[in-house]
Tab-separated table of C-alpha atoms and ligand atoms in Angstrom:
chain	number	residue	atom	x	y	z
A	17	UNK	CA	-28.933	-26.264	6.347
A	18	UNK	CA	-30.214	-27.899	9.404
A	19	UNK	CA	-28.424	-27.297	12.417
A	20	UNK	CA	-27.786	-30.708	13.246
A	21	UNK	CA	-25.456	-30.942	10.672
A	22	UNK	CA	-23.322	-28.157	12.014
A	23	UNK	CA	-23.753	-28.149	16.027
A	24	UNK	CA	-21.067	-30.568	17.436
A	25	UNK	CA	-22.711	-31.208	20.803
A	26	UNK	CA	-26.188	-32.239	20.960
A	27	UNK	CA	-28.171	-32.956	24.248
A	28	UNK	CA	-31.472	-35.315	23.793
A	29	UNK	CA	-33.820	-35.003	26.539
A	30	UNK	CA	-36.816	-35.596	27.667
A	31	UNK	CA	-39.654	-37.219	30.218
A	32	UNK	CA	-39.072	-40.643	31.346
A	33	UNK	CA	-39.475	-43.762	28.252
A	34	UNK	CA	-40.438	-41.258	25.476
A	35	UNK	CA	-37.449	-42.640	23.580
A	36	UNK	CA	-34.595	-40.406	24.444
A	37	UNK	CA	-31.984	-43.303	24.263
A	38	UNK	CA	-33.009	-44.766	20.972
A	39	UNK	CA	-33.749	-40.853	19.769
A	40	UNK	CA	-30.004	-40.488	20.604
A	41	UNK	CA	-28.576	-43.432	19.008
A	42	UNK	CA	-30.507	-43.226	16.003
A	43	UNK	CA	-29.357	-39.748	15.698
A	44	UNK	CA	-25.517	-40.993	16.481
A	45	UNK	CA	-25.852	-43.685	14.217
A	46	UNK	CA	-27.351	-41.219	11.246
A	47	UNK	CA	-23.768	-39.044	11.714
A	48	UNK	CA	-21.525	-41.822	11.898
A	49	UNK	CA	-22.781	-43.082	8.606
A	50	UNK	CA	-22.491	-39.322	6.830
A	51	UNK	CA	-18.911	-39.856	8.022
A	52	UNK	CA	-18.613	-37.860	10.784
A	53	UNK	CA	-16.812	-39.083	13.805
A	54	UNK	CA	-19.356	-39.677	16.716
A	55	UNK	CA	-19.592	-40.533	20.161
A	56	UNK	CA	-23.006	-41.136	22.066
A	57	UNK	CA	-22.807	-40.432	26.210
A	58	UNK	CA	-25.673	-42.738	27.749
A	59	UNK	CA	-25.907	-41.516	31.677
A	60	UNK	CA	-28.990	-43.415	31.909
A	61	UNK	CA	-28.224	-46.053	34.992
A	62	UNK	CA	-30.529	-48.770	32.893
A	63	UNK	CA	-28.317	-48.667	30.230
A	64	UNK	CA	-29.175	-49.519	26.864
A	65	UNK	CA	-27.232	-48.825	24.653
A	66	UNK	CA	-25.270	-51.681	25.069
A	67	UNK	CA	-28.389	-53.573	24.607
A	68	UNK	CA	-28.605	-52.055	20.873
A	69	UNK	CA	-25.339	-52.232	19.531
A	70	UNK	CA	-24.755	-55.917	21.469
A	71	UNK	CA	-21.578	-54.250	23.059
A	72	UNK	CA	-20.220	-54.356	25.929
A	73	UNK	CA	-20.063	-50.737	26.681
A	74	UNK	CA	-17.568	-49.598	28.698
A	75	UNK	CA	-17.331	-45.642	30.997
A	76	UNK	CA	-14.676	-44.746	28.831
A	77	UNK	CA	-14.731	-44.538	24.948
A	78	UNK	CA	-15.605	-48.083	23.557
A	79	UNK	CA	-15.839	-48.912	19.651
A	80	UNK	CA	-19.542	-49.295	18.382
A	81	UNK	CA	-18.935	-49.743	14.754
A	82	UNK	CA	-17.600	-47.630	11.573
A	83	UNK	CA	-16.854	-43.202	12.855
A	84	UNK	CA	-18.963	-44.578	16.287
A	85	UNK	CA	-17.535	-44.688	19.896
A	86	UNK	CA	-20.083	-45.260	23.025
A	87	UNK	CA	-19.839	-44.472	26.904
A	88	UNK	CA	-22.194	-45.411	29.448
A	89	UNK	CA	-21.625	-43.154	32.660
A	90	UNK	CA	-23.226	-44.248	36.114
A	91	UNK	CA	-23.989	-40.907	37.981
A	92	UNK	CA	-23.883	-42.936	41.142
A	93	UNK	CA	-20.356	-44.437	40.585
A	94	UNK	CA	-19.289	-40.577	39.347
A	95	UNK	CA	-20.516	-39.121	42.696
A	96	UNK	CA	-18.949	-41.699	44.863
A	97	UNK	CA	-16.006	-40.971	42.262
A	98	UNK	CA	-16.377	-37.406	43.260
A	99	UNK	CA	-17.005	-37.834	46.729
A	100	UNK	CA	-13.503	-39.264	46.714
A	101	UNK	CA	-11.457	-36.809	45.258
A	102	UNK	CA	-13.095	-34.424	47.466
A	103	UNK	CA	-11.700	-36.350	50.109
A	104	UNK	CA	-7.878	-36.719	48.531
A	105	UNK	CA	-8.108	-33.106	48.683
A	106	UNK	CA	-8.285	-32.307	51.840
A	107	UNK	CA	-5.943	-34.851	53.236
A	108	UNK	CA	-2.880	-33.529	54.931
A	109	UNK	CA	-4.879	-30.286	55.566
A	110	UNK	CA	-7.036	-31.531	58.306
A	111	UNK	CA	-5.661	-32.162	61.548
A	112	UNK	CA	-5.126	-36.360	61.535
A	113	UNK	CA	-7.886	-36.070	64.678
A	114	UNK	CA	-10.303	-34.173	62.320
A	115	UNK	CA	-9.879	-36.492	59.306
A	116	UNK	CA	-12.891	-38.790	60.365
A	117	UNK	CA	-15.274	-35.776	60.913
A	118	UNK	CA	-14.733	-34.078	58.438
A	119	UNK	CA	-15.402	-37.441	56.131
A	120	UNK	CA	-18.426	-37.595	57.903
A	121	UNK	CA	-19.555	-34.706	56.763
A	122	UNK	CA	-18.828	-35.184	53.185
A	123	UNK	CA	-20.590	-37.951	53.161
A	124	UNK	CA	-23.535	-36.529	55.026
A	125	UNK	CA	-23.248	-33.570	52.043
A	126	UNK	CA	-22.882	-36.212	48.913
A	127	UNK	CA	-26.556	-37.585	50.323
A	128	UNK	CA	-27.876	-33.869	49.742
A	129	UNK	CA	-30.226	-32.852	46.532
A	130	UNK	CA	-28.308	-32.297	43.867
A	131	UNK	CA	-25.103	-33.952	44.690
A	132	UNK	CA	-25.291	-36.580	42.059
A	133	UNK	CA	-26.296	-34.237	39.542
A	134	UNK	CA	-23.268	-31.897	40.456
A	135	UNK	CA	-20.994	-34.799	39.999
A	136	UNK	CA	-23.001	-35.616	37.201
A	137	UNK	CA	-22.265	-32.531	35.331
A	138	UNK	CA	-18.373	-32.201	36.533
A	139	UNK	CA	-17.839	-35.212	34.420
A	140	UNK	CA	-20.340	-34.339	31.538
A	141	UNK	CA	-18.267	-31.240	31.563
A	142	UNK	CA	-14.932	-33.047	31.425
A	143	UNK	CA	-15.663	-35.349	28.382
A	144	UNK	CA	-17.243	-32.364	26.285
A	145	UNK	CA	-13.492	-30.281	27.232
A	146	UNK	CA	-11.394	-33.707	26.639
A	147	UNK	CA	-13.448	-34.900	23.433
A	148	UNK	CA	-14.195	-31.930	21.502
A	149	UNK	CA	-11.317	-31.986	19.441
A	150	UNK	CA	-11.212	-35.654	18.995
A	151	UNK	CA	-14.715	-36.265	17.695
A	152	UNK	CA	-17.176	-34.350	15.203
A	153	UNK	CA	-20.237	-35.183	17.177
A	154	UNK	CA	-20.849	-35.807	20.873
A	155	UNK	CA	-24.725	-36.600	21.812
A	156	UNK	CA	-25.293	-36.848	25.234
A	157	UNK	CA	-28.502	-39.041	26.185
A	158	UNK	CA	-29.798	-36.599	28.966
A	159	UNK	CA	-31.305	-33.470	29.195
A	160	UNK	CA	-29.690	-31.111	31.336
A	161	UNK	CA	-31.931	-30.719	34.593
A	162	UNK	CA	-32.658	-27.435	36.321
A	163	UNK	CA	-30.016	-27.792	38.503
A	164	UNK	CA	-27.923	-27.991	35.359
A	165	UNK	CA	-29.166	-25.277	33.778
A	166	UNK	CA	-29.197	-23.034	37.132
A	167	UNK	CA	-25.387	-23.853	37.092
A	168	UNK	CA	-24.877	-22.557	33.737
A	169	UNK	CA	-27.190	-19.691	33.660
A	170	UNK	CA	-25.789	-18.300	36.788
A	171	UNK	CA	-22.331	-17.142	35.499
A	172	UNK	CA	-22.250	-14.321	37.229
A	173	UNK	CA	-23.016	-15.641	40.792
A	174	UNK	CA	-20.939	-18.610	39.941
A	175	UNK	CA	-18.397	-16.691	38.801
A	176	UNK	CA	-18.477	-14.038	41.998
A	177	UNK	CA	-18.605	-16.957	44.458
A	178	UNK	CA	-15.869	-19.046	43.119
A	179	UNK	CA	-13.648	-15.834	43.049
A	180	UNK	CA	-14.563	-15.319	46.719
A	181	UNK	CA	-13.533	-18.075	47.602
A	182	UNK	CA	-10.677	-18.261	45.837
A	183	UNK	CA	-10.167	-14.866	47.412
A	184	UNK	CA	-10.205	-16.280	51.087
A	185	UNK	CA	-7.987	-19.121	50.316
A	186	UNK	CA	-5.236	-16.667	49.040
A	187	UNK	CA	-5.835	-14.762	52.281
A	188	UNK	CA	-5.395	-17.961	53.949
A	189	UNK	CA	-2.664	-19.021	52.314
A	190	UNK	CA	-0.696	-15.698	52.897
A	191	UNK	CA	-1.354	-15.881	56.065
A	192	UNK	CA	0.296	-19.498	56.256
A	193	UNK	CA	3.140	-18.037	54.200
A	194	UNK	CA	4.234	-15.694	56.692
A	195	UNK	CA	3.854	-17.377	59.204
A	196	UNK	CA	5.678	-20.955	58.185
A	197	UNK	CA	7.954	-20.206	55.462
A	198	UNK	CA	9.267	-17.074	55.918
A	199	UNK	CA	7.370	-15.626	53.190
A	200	UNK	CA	8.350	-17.728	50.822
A	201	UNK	CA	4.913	-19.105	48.988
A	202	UNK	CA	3.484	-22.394	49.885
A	203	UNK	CA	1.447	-24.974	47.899
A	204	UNK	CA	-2.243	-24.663	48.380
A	205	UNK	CA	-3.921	-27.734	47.181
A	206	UNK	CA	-7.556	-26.339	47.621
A	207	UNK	CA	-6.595	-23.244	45.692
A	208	UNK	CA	-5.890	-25.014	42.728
A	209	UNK	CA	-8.692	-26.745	42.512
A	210	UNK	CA	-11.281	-24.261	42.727
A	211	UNK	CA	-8.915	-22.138	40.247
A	212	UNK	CA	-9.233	-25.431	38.019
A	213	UNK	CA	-13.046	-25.559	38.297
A	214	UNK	CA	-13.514	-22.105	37.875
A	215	UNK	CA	-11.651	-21.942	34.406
A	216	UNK	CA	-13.066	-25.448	33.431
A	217	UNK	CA	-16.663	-24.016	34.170
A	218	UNK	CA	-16.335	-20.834	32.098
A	219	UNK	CA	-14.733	-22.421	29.579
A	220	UNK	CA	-17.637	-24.943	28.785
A	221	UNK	CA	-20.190	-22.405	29.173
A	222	UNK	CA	-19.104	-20.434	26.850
A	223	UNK	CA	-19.573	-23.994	24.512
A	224	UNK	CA	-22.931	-24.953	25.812
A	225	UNK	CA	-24.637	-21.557	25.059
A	226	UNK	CA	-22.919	-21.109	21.550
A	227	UNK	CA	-26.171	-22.158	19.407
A	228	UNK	CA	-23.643	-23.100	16.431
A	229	UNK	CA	-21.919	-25.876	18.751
A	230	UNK	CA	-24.287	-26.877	20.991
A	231	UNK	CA	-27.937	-27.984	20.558
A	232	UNK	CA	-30.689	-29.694	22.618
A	233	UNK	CA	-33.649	-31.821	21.116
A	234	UNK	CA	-36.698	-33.056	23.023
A	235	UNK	CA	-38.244	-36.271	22.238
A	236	UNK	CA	-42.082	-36.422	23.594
A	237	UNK	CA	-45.172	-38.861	22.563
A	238	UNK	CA	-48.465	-37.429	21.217
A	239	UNK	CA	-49.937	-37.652	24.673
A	240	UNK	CA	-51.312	-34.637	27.362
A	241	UNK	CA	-48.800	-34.728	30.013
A	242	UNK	CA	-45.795	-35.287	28.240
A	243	UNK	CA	-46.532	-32.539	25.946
A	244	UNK	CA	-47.245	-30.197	29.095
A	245	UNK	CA	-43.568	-31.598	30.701
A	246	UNK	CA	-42.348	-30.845	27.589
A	247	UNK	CA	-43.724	-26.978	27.695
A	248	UNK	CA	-42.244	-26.299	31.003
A	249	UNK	CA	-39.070	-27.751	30.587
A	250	UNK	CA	-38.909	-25.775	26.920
A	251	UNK	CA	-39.750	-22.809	29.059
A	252	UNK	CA	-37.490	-22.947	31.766
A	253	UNK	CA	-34.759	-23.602	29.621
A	254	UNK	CA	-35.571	-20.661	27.497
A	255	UNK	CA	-35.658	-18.548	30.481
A	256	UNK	CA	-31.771	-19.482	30.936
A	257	UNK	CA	-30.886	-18.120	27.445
A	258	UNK	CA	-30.626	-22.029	26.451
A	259	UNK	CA	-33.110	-22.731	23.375
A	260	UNK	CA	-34.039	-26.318	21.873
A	261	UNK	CA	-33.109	-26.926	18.299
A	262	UNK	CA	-36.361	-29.027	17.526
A	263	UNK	CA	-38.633	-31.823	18.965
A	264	UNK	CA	-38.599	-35.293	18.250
A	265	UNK	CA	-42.397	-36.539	17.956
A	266	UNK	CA	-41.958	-40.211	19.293
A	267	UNK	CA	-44.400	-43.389	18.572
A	268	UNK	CA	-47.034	-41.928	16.530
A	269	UNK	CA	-49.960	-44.384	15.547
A	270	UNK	CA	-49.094	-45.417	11.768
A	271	UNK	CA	-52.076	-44.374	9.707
A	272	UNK	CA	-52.345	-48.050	8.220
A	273	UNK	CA	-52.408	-49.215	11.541
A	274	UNK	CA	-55.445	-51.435	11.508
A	275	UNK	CA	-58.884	-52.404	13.898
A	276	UNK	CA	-60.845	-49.812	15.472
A	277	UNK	CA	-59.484	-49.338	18.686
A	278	UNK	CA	-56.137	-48.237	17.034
A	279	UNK	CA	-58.336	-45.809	14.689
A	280	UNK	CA	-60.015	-44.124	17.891
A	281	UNK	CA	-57.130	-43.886	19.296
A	282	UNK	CA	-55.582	-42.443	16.088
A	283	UNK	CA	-58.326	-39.755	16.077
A	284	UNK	CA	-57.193	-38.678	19.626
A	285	UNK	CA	-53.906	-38.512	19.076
A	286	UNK	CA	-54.485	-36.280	16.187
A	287	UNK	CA	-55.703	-33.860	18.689
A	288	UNK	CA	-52.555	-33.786	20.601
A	289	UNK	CA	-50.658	-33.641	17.369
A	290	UNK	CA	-52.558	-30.297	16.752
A	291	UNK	CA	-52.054	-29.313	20.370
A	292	UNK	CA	-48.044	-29.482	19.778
A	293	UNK	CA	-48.083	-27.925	16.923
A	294	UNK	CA	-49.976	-25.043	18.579
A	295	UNK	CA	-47.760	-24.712	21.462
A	296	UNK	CA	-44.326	-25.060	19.686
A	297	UNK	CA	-44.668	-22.666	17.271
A	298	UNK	CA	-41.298	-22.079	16.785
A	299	UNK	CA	-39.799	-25.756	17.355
A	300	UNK	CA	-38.535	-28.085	13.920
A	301	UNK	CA	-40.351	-31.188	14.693
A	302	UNK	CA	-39.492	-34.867	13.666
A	303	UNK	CA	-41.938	-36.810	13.892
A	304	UNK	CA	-41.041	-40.830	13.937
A	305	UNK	CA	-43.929	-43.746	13.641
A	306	UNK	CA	-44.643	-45.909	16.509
A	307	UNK	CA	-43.163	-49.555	15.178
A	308	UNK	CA	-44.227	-52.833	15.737
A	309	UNK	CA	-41.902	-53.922	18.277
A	310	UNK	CA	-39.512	-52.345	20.750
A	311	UNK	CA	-36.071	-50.821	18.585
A	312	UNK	CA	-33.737	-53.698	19.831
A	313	UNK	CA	-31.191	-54.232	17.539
A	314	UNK	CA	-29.442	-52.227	15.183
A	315	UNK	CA	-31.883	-53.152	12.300
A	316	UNK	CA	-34.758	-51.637	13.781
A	317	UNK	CA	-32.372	-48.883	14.943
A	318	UNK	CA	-31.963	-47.894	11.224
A	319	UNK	CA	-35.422	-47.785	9.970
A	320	UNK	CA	-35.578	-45.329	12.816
A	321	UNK	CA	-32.780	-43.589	11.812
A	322	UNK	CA	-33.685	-43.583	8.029
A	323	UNK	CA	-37.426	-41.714	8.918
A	324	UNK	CA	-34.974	-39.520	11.224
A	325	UNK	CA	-32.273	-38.529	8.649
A	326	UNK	CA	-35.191	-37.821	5.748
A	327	UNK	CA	-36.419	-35.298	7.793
A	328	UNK	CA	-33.514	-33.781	8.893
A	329	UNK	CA	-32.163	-33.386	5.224
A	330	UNK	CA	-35.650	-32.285	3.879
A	331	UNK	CA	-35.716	-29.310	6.491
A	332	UNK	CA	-38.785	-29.323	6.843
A	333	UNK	CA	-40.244	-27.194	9.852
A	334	UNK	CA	-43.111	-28.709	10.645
B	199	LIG	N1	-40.817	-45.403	17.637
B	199	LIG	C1	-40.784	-46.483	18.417
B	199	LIG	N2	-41.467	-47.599	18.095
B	199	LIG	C2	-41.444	-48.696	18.887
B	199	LIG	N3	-40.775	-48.782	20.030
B	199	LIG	C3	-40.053	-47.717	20.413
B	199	LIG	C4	-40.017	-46.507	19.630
B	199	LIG	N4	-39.220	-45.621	20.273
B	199	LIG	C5	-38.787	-46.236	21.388
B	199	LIG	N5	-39.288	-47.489	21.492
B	199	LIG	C6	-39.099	-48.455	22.587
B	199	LIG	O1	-39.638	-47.857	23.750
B	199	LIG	C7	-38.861	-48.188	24.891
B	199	LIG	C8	-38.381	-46.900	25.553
B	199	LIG	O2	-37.461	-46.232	24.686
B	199	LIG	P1	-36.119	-45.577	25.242
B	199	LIG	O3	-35.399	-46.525	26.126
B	199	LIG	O4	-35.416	-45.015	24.085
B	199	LIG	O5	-36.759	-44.426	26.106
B	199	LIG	P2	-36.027	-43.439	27.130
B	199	LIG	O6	-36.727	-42.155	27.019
B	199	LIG	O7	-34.574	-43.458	26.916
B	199	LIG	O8	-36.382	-44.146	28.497
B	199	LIG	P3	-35.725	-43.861	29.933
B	199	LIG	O9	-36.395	-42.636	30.425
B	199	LIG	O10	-36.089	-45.082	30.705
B	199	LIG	O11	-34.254	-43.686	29.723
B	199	LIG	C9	-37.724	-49.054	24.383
B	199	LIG	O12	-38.064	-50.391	24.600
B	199	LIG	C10	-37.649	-48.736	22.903
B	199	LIG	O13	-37.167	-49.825	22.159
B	200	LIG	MG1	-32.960	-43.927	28.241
């Protein structure tokens, strides 16, 4: 059997407008019609899947149609989200004179690389603990990034630095302890947060790298540069023990596609076609037709999903 059948979380990635988001709702809207209860995580900040299902979708669970839930998540709004619990946290542990420099530099370290991302990930991490149970399928629109995958391929160093620190706290917090309450333990806010994140982290890595629960699909078009992304980012994902479940092969030329410019073209896209099929020895590919206009509404969406779920069922590897 295909693994998309059996794998209950499913990341789509891919380069910028290959077709992730449609890739991802067809897919969603293929399981909630087998009967399985779905929901489909956009974190794309142009939204759209809104735009297909004519819904108003919400950042919290909001009903699509029949087994189908949506949830668009803003990665700015979940940093500045973030950025503010950071900041709960270490109120009435800073000196009331040190409060507004030590906001400053929050802020100053929520404009750094990666801080979005990290945010990003805390809450992608949060639905996949909170939903798991609740739904059949979750498909997140979004590849993980390398900072992602560094994060979850680093156990080890993640693991050793979050126990130092939660190391030095305890120190920290002894110290307090003897010193202010006669030895009698104290609170530590800070403490139980990274003690939080720590078991919250291991806990969903241990889901993400499980091949049986989790997969990852890449959607690319029959042109050079996305198939070369698509080869580094297979790659560097391999590298991190994370492997991709198949590749979706977006907007191929029809062959009755009519006139000769569409034939030339055709013939050149053939090549690339052979090129992927080269390089990806070992991917499942799906390979879905270009279609006359832009997938818009949820007609279109199924003839997508119909080519989609065909393959998928006739397990075919290449
Ligand atoms: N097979 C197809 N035939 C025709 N149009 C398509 C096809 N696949 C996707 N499209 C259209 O191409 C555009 C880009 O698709 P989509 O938004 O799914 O890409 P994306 O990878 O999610 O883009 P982004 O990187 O901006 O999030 C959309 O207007 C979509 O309707
Ligand atoms: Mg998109």
């Amino acid at each position: 059997m295909n693994e998309l059948w059996q794998q209950s979380i499913l990341f789509v990635g891919g380069k910028g407008g290959v077709g992730k988001s449609t890739s991802a709702a067809a897919l969603s809207l293929v399981f909630a019609k087998k009967g399985w209860k779905t929901l489909i995580v956009s974190t794309d900040p142009a939204h759209n899947l809104g735009d297909i299902f004519h819904k108003k979708v919400k950042d919290t669970k909001t009903y699509l149609l029949n087994n189908l839930w949506g949830m668009e998540i803003n990665p700015q709004i979940e940093s500045d989200k973030y950025i503010d619990s950071v900041k709960m946290n270490v109120k009435g542990l800073v000196k009331a004179s040190m409060i507004e420099e030590v906001h400053r530099q929050i802020d100053m370290a929520s404009s750094a690389p990666g801080a979005e991302e990290a945010a990003l990930f805390d809450r992608i991490v949060s639905i996949i603990l909170e939903e798991k149970e609740e739904f059949d399928k979750i498909i997140f629109d979004t590849a993980p990034t390398g900072h992602t995958i560094r994060l979850l391929s680093l156990p080890e160093l993640m693991g050793v630095w979050m126990d130092g620190m939660l190391e030095r706290r305890k120190k920290t917090n002894d110290n307090y302890t003897q010193l202010l309450n006669d030895g009698e333990p104290v609170e530590d806010p800070i403490y139980d947060v990274l003690q939080q994140r720590r078991s919250k982290f291991a806990k969903v890595r241990s889901v993400l790298l499980n091949t049986s629960v989790t997969g990852f699909l890449f959607v690319l078009i029959p042109e050079r540069l996305p198939i070369l992304e698509t080869e580094k980012a297979v790659e560097l994902m391999g590298k991190h023990g994370l492997e991709i479940n198949g590749l979706i092969i977006n907007k191929i030329i029809p062959d009755e596609a009519d006139g000769q410019f569409l034939q030339k073209r055709k013939r050149q896209e053939k090549e690339y076609l052979r090129l992927i099929e080269k390089k990806f020895t070992s991917q499942r590919f799906y390979k879905i037709p270009l279609f006359e206009e832009d997938i818009h509404s949820l007609e279109r969406l199924e003839a997508f999903s119909q080519d989609f779920r065909q393959q998928v069922e006739g397990g075919t590897k290449k």
